[in-house]
Short mmCIF file of C-alpha atoms in Angstrom, two decimals:
data_model
loop_
_atom_site.label_atom_id
_atom_site.label_comp_id
_atom_site.label_asym_id
_atom_site.label_seq_id
_atom_site.Cartn_x
_atom_site.Cartn_y
_atom_site.Cartn_z
CA UNK Y 1 -145.97 -188.45 -58.56
CA UNK Y 2 -145.79 -189.92 -55.02
CA UNK Y 3 -142.59 -191.80 -55.85
CA UNK Y 4 -141.06 -188.62 -57.27
CA UNK Y 5 -141.98 -186.62 -54.18
CA UNK Y 6 -140.52 -189.28 -51.86
CA UNK Y 7 -137.29 -189.30 -53.86
CA UNK Y 8 -137.08 -185.52 -53.61
CA UNK Y 9 -137.71 -185.67 -49.86
CA UNK Y 10 -134.92 -188.22 -49.47
CA UNK Y 11 -132.57 -186.01 -51.46
CA UNK Y 12 -133.39 -183.02 -49.30
CA UNK Y 13 -132.79 -184.96 -46.10
CA UNK Y 14 -129.39 -186.02 -47.38
CA UNK Y 15 -128.58 -182.39 -48.14
CA UNK Y 16 -129.69 -181.38 -44.65
CA UNK Y 17 -127.25 -183.83 -43.12
CA UNK Y 18 -124.40 -182.57 -45.33
CA UNK Y 19 -124.95 -178.85 -44.70
CA UNK Y 20 -121.83 -176.78 -44.09
CA UNK Y 21 -121.94 -175.96 -40.37
CA UNK Y 22 -120.30 -172.57 -40.96
CA UNK Y 23 -123.47 -171.26 -42.73
CA UNK Y 24 -125.99 -173.37 -40.91
CA UNK Y 25 -128.83 -170.90 -40.37
CA UNK Y 26 -129.13 -169.51 -43.92
CA UNK Y 27 -128.79 -172.85 -45.72
CA UNK Y 28 -131.07 -174.65 -43.31
CA UNK Y 29 -133.76 -172.01 -43.73
CA UNK Y 30 -133.64 -172.43 -47.52
CA UNK Y 31 -133.78 -176.23 -47.36
CA UNK Y 32 -136.67 -176.18 -44.88
CA UNK Y 33 -138.53 -173.77 -47.12
CA UNK Y 34 -138.13 -176.15 -50.09
CA UNK Y 35 -139.16 -179.04 -47.89
CA UNK Y 36 -142.31 -177.20 -46.83
CA UNK Y 37 -143.28 -176.62 -50.49
CA UNK Y 38 -142.79 -180.31 -51.30
CA UNK Y 39 -144.76 -181.34 -48.22
CA UNK Y 40 -147.68 -179.18 -49.35
CA UNK Y 41 -147.51 -180.71 -52.85
CA UNK Y 42 -147.45 -184.22 -51.33
CA UNK Y 43 -150.48 -183.49 -49.16
CA UNK Y 44 -152.36 -182.11 -52.17
CA UNK Y 45 -151.49 -185.24 -54.19
CA UNK Y 46 -152.69 -187.54 -51.39
CA UNK Y 47 -155.98 -185.64 -51.11
CA UNK Y 48 -156.58 -185.87 -54.87
CA UNK Y 49 -155.89 -189.64 -54.83
CA UNK Y 50 -158.39 -190.12 -52.01
CA UNK Y 51 -160.98 -188.06 -53.84
CA UNK Y 52 -160.59 -190.28 -56.93
CA UNK Y 53 -160.75 -193.48 -54.86
CA UNK Y 54 -157.18 -194.59 -55.69
CA UNK Y 55 -155.17 -196.82 -53.36
CA UNK Y 56 -152.11 -195.09 -51.96
CA UNK Y 57 -148.81 -197.00 -52.29
CA UNK Y 58 -147.77 -198.72 -49.04
CA UNK Y 59 -144.20 -198.10 -47.99
CA UNK Y 60 -142.61 -201.03 -46.09
CA UNK Y 61 -141.85 -200.27 -42.38
CA UNK Y 62 -138.12 -200.71 -42.94
CA UNK Y 63 -138.15 -197.99 -45.59
CA UNK Y 64 -140.17 -195.70 -43.34
CA UNK Y 65 -137.55 -196.07 -40.61
CA UNK Y 66 -134.72 -195.46 -43.05
CA UNK Y 67 -136.40 -192.31 -44.36
CA UNK Y 68 -137.12 -190.83 -40.94
CA UNK Y 69 -135.29 -187.68 -39.94
CA UNK Y 70 -132.29 -188.37 -37.66
CA UNK Y 71 -133.00 -187.66 -33.98
CA UNK Y 72 -130.31 -185.00 -33.93
CA UNK Y 73 -132.29 -183.01 -36.50
CA UNK Y 74 -135.79 -183.46 -35.12
CA UNK Y 75 -135.27 -182.96 -31.38
CA UNK Y 76 -136.73 -179.64 -30.21
CA UNK Y 77 -136.50 -178.26 -33.72
CA UNK Y 78 -132.71 -178.29 -33.39
CA UNK Y 79 -130.70 -178.08 -36.65
CA UNK Y 80 -128.41 -180.81 -35.38
CA UNK Y 81 -125.44 -181.26 -33.10
CA UNK Y 82 -122.76 -178.60 -33.09
CA UNK Y 83 -120.09 -181.29 -33.20
CA UNK Y 84 -121.46 -184.21 -35.27
CA UNK Y 85 -118.06 -185.92 -35.34
CA UNK Y 86 -118.41 -186.71 -31.59
CA UNK Y 87 -120.18 -190.05 -31.78
CA UNK Y 88 -121.96 -190.26 -28.42
CA UNK Y 89 -125.43 -191.69 -27.97
CA UNK Y 90 -126.86 -190.41 -24.66
CA UNK Y 91 -129.25 -193.37 -24.44
CA UNK Y 92 -126.26 -195.71 -24.33
CA UNK Y 93 -124.38 -193.74 -21.69
CA UNK Y 94 -123.99 -195.33 -18.29
CA UNK Y 95 -124.14 -193.35 -15.08
CA UNK Y 96 -121.53 -190.67 -14.56
CA UNK Y 97 -120.50 -192.38 -11.33
CA UNK Y 98 -118.99 -195.31 -13.19
CA UNK Y 99 -117.40 -192.93 -15.68
CA UNK Y 100 -115.50 -191.30 -12.85
CA UNK Y 101 -113.59 -194.48 -12.06
CA UNK Y 102 -113.82 -196.71 -15.14
CA UNK Y 103 -111.65 -195.61 -18.10
CA UNK Y 104 -113.71 -197.76 -20.49
CA UNK Y 105 -116.95 -195.87 -19.80
CA UNK Y 106 -117.37 -192.68 -21.92
CA UNK Y 107 -117.50 -189.53 -19.80
CA UNK Y 108 -120.25 -186.96 -20.31
CA UNK Y 109 -118.03 -184.18 -18.98
CA UNK Y 110 -114.54 -183.53 -17.63
CA UNK Y 111 -111.15 -184.78 -18.78
CA UNK Y 112 -111.11 -188.18 -20.53
CA UNK Y 113 -109.23 -190.95 -18.78
CA UNK Y 114 -107.38 -191.97 -21.90
CA UNK Y 115 -106.76 -190.87 -25.47
CA UNK Y 116 -105.32 -187.47 -24.47
CA UNK Y 117 -101.68 -186.94 -25.37
CA UNK Y 118 -99.89 -184.74 -22.79
CA UNK Y 119 -97.73 -182.12 -24.48
CA UNK Y 120 -95.09 -180.18 -22.56
CA UNK Y 121 -95.14 -176.50 -23.57
CA UNK Y 122 -91.87 -175.04 -24.88
CA UNK Y 123 -89.78 -173.38 -22.20
CA UNK Y 124 -89.44 -170.15 -24.19
CA UNK Y 125 -93.07 -169.36 -23.34
CA UNK Y 126 -92.14 -168.86 -19.71
CA UNK Y 127 -89.43 -166.21 -19.76
CA UNK Y 128 -89.43 -162.53 -18.87
CA UNK Y 129 -88.05 -159.97 -21.33
CA UNK Y 130 -84.60 -158.68 -20.33
CA UNK Y 131 -85.94 -155.24 -19.39
CA UNK Y 132 -88.22 -156.84 -16.77
CA UNK Y 133 -85.45 -158.69 -14.94
CA UNK Y 134 -84.55 -157.28 -11.52
CA UNK Y 135 -81.18 -155.59 -11.08
CA UNK Y 136 -80.76 -156.75 -7.50
CA UNK Y 137 -77.32 -158.00 -6.55
CA UNK Y 138 -76.47 -161.60 -5.88
CA UNK Y 139 -76.73 -162.54 -2.21
CA UNK Y 140 -73.62 -163.41 -0.24
CA UNK Y 141 -74.77 -166.96 0.54
CA UNK Y 142 -74.21 -169.45 -2.26
CA UNK Y 143 -75.93 -172.21 -0.27
CA UNK Y 144 -78.78 -172.39 2.22
CA UNK Y 145 -77.87 -175.17 4.63
CA UNK Y 146 -80.49 -176.47 7.10
CA UNK Y 147 -79.91 -175.86 10.79
CA UNK Y 148 -78.84 -178.94 12.77
CA UNK Y 149 -81.72 -181.36 13.23
CA UNK Y 150 -83.39 -181.90 16.60
CA UNK Y 151 -83.61 -185.36 18.20
CA UNK Y 152 -86.42 -187.41 16.68
CA UNK Y 153 -89.71 -186.98 18.57
CA UNK Y 154 -91.35 -189.85 20.41
CA UNK Y 155 -94.10 -190.00 17.79
CA UNK Y 156 -93.95 -188.95 14.13
CA UNK Y 157 -91.11 -186.89 12.70
CA UNK Y 158 -89.91 -183.32 12.29
CA UNK Y 159 -89.72 -181.67 8.84
CA UNK Y 160 -86.31 -181.74 7.21
CA UNK Y 161 -85.27 -179.25 4.52
CA UNK Y 162 -82.85 -179.88 1.68
CA UNK Y 163 -79.78 -177.81 0.93
CA UNK Y 164 -80.60 -175.07 -1.62
CA UNK Y 165 -77.97 -173.76 -4.05
CA UNK Y 166 -77.96 -170.34 -5.76
CA UNK Y 167 -78.01 -170.47 -9.56
CA UNK Y 168 -74.78 -169.46 -11.29
CA UNK Y 169 -76.38 -168.20 -14.53
CA UNK Y 170 -79.35 -165.77 -14.74
CA UNK Y 171 -82.70 -167.56 -14.97
CA UNK Y 172 -85.12 -165.43 -16.99
CA UNK Y 173 -88.09 -167.56 -16.02
CA UNK Y 174 -88.03 -165.53 -12.78
CA UNK Y 175 -88.00 -161.75 -12.66
CA UNK Y 176 -85.39 -161.89 -9.94
CA UNK Y 177 -83.10 -163.78 -12.31
CA UNK Y 178 -81.99 -165.66 -9.19
CA UNK Y 179 -83.20 -168.83 -7.48
CA UNK Y 180 -82.20 -171.12 -4.68
CA UNK Y 181 -82.84 -174.64 -5.94
CA UNK Y 182 -82.80 -178.18 -4.56
CA UNK Y 183 -83.55 -181.46 -6.36
CA UNK Y 184 -86.76 -183.35 -5.68
CA UNK Y 185 -86.71 -187.02 -6.64
CA UNK Y 186 -90.04 -188.50 -7.63
CA UNK Y 187 -88.87 -191.84 -6.26
CA UNK Y 188 -89.11 -190.31 -2.79
CA UNK Y 189 -92.74 -189.17 -3.14
CA UNK Y 190 -94.18 -192.06 -1.14
CA UNK Y 191 -91.71 -191.52 1.69
CA UNK Y 192 -92.40 -187.77 1.69
CA UNK Y 193 -96.15 -188.43 1.74
CA UNK Y 194 -95.87 -190.70 4.78
CA UNK Y 195 -93.68 -188.17 6.57
CA UNK Y 196 -96.20 -185.39 5.93
CA UNK Y 197 -98.95 -187.53 7.46
CA UNK Y 198 -96.88 -187.98 10.62
CA UNK Y 199 -95.20 -184.59 10.86
CA UNK Y 200 -94.83 -182.87 14.24
CA UNK Y 201 -94.25 -179.24 15.19
CA UNK Y 202 -90.46 -178.68 15.45
CA UNK Y 203 -88.85 -176.68 18.28
CA UNK Y 204 -88.32 -172.90 18.10
CA UNK Y 205 -91.48 -172.20 16.11
CA UNK Y 206 -92.52 -169.48 18.56
CA UNK Y 207 -90.49 -166.23 18.58
CA UNK Y 208 -87.87 -166.12 21.31
CA UNK Y 209 -88.27 -162.43 22.14
CA UNK Y 210 -89.27 -159.00 20.83
CA UNK Y 211 -86.63 -156.46 19.84
CA UNK Y 212 -87.95 -153.00 20.76
CA UNK Y 213 -85.19 -151.30 18.80
CA UNK Y 214 -86.04 -152.92 15.47
CA UNK Y 215 -89.71 -153.38 16.43
CA UNK Y 216 -89.62 -157.01 15.33
CA UNK Y 217 -89.72 -160.51 16.78
CA UNK Y 218 -86.48 -162.47 17.06
CA UNK Y 219 -86.58 -166.19 16.31
CA UNK Y 220 -84.00 -168.86 17.00
CA UNK Y 221 -83.08 -171.18 14.10
CA UNK Y 222 -85.62 -173.96 13.57
CA UNK Y 223 -83.89 -177.36 13.63
CA UNK Y 224 -83.69 -179.00 10.21
CA UNK Y 225 -85.02 -175.93 8.37
CA UNK Y 226 -83.54 -173.11 6.28
CA UNK Y 227 -84.29 -169.40 6.56
CA UNK Y 228 -86.24 -168.12 3.56
CA UNK Y 229 -84.24 -165.44 1.69
CA UNK Y 230 -86.06 -162.20 1.01
CA UNK Y 231 -86.85 -161.53 -2.66
CA UNK Y 232 -85.37 -164.73 -4.14
CA UNK Y 233 -87.61 -167.66 -5.17
CA UNK Y 234 -86.92 -171.11 -3.74
CA UNK Y 235 -87.58 -173.88 -6.26
CA UNK Y 236 -87.41 -177.64 -6.61
CA UNK Y 237 -85.91 -179.26 -9.69
CA UNK Y 238 -87.86 -182.42 -10.45
CA UNK Y 239 -85.38 -185.29 -10.52
CA UNK Y 240 -82.60 -182.70 -10.68
CA UNK Y 241 -83.72 -181.27 -14.04
CA UNK Y 242 -83.53 -177.42 -14.03
CA UNK Y 243 -85.96 -177.36 -16.97
CA UNK Y 244 -88.61 -178.87 -14.68
CA UNK Y 245 -88.60 -176.31 -11.89
CA UNK Y 246 -91.45 -175.93 -9.40
CA UNK Y 247 -91.58 -172.76 -7.30
CA UNK Y 248 -91.93 -173.53 -3.58
CA UNK Y 249 -91.99 -170.07 -1.99
CA UNK Y 250 -90.88 -166.48 -2.45
CA UNK Y 251 -91.03 -163.92 0.37
CA UNK Y 252 -90.89 -160.16 -0.15
CA UNK Y 253 -90.70 -157.04 1.96
CA UNK Y 254 -90.92 -153.40 0.89
CA UNK Y 255 -87.18 -153.19 0.29
CA UNK Y 256 -87.09 -156.20 -2.05
CA UNK Y 257 -90.19 -154.98 -3.91
CA UNK Y 258 -88.37 -151.78 -4.82
CA UNK Y 259 -86.57 -153.78 -7.51
CA UNK Y 260 -89.95 -154.19 -9.27
CA UNK Y 261 -93.12 -152.07 -8.95
CA UNK Y 262 -92.19 -151.22 -5.37
CA UNK Y 263 -93.20 -147.53 -5.38
CA UNK Y 264 -96.71 -148.42 -6.54
CA UNK Y 265 -96.95 -151.22 -3.96
CA UNK Y 266 -95.76 -148.87 -1.22
CA UNK Y 267 -98.41 -146.37 -2.27
CA UNK Y 268 -101.20 -148.97 -2.08
CA UNK Y 269 -100.22 -150.65 1.20
CA UNK Y 270 -101.75 -148.02 3.55
CA UNK Y 271 -105.05 -148.25 1.68
CA UNK Y 272 -104.91 -152.06 1.79
CA UNK Y 273 -104.30 -151.94 5.55
CA UNK Y 274 -107.24 -149.56 5.92
CA UNK Y 275 -109.57 -151.90 4.03
CA UNK Y 276 -108.30 -154.92 5.99
CA UNK Y 277 -108.32 -153.62 9.56
CA UNK Y 278 -110.63 -150.63 9.29
CA UNK Y 279 -110.30 -147.11 10.69
CA UNK Y 280 -111.98 -145.59 13.73
CA UNK Y 281 -111.30 -141.86 14.13
CA UNK Y 282 -113.14 -138.83 15.47
CA UNK Y 283 -112.47 -136.74 12.38
CA UNK Y 284 -113.54 -139.06 9.55
CA UNK Y 285 -116.27 -141.65 8.96
CA UNK Y 286 -115.50 -145.01 10.50
CA UNK Y 287 -114.35 -147.72 8.05
CA UNK Y 288 -115.17 -151.28 9.19
CA UNK Y 289 -112.52 -153.98 8.91
CA UNK Y 290 -112.95 -156.84 6.49
CA UNK Y 291 -113.88 -159.12 9.40
CA UNK Y 292 -116.92 -156.94 10.15
CA UNK Y 293 -118.48 -157.12 6.68
CA UNK Y 294 -122.10 -158.35 6.62
CA UNK Y 295 -122.57 -162.05 5.87
CA UNK Y 296 -119.22 -163.23 7.19
CA UNK Y 297 -119.24 -165.87 9.91
CA UNK Y 298 -116.74 -166.69 12.62
CA UNK Y 299 -115.03 -170.07 12.63
CA UNK Y 300 -113.30 -172.30 15.16
CA UNK Y 301 -110.07 -170.28 14.88
CA UNK Y 302 -111.77 -166.99 15.68
CA UNK Y 303 -111.47 -165.46 19.13
CA UNK Y 304 -114.28 -165.83 21.70
CA UNK Y 305 -116.56 -168.13 19.69
CA UNK Y 306 -119.11 -170.67 20.89
CA UNK Y 307 -117.72 -173.94 19.51
CA UNK Y 308 -121.15 -175.58 19.83
CA UNK Y 309 -122.46 -173.24 17.11
CA UNK Y 310 -119.57 -173.64 14.65
CA UNK Y 311 -119.55 -176.24 11.87
CA UNK Y 312 -117.07 -179.05 12.41
CA UNK Y 313 -113.84 -178.54 10.50
CA UNK Y 314 -114.66 -174.92 9.71
CA UNK Y 315 -111.26 -173.48 10.51
CA UNK Y 316 -109.50 -172.67 7.26
CA UNK Y 317 -109.27 -168.94 7.88
CA UNK Y 318 -108.49 -166.95 10.96
CA UNK Y 319 -110.78 -163.97 10.50
CA UNK Y 320 -113.92 -165.11 8.74
CA UNK Y 321 -115.35 -167.33 6.05
CA UNK Y 322 -118.10 -167.40 3.42
CA UNK Y 323 -120.05 -170.52 4.50
#
């Protein structure tokens, strides 16, 4: 009988390992129930053999090891790994530190270094329906040409913009349908990187004067730069390919937003300004500005701060931070 019981136990274990993962709980419960019945029968048989003074058959150690339940099934009563096809043995894993830099070391988390095939999504996923395209007119300027460059500074260099050209055919990947584009060559990335590390503030960054009639600052052209058009995205075409466009910037004002959901934006702006800067009146409860909210801390760019009490490098935001 012992040999029969062992054979049945082996059969059940094989079934456990081949269970359909889609119905794991119900099938596992049934198999464990059958296993429990057989275990009770085995224990009863062993007790009867001992009572009759019979010698129990000795199973070789190798067979005992082969018949043991896999670790994935016995650990913490778990029914097994959710993804058994991922063949990773945690005991053989090296430290995650080496996995961060060595492609040959399996990673416990994150993106694998190799074995992942990059697939470019189809361009038709990134288009707006015709009814969403803005009806704004084409601007008068076909090209945005940088202002004349300033003399090179004693140290470093000034930024230099490319010439941007208006698209001739509507581009439905942008709601404006219009873009100003310039090529960006990947061969120049190293040069661009070095220039960014040594860049200096160009002349005419500060406004020249304030126009009280228009209630706005007046700026002189910045050498080597272009003026950002209102409401039209500026993009770079990687290696000159219009199908590989990267948006650089798009500036809006209330007038340009009227081509989209402008009325709703215009309705929300006063409330946004109230939440940002606060309100102090004699007729209504005071609303604190966002910079007065509890828990916010000043940083090195805030006004009237004690620099000895501010963390080094804590200057990403002008008003406050969440450190």
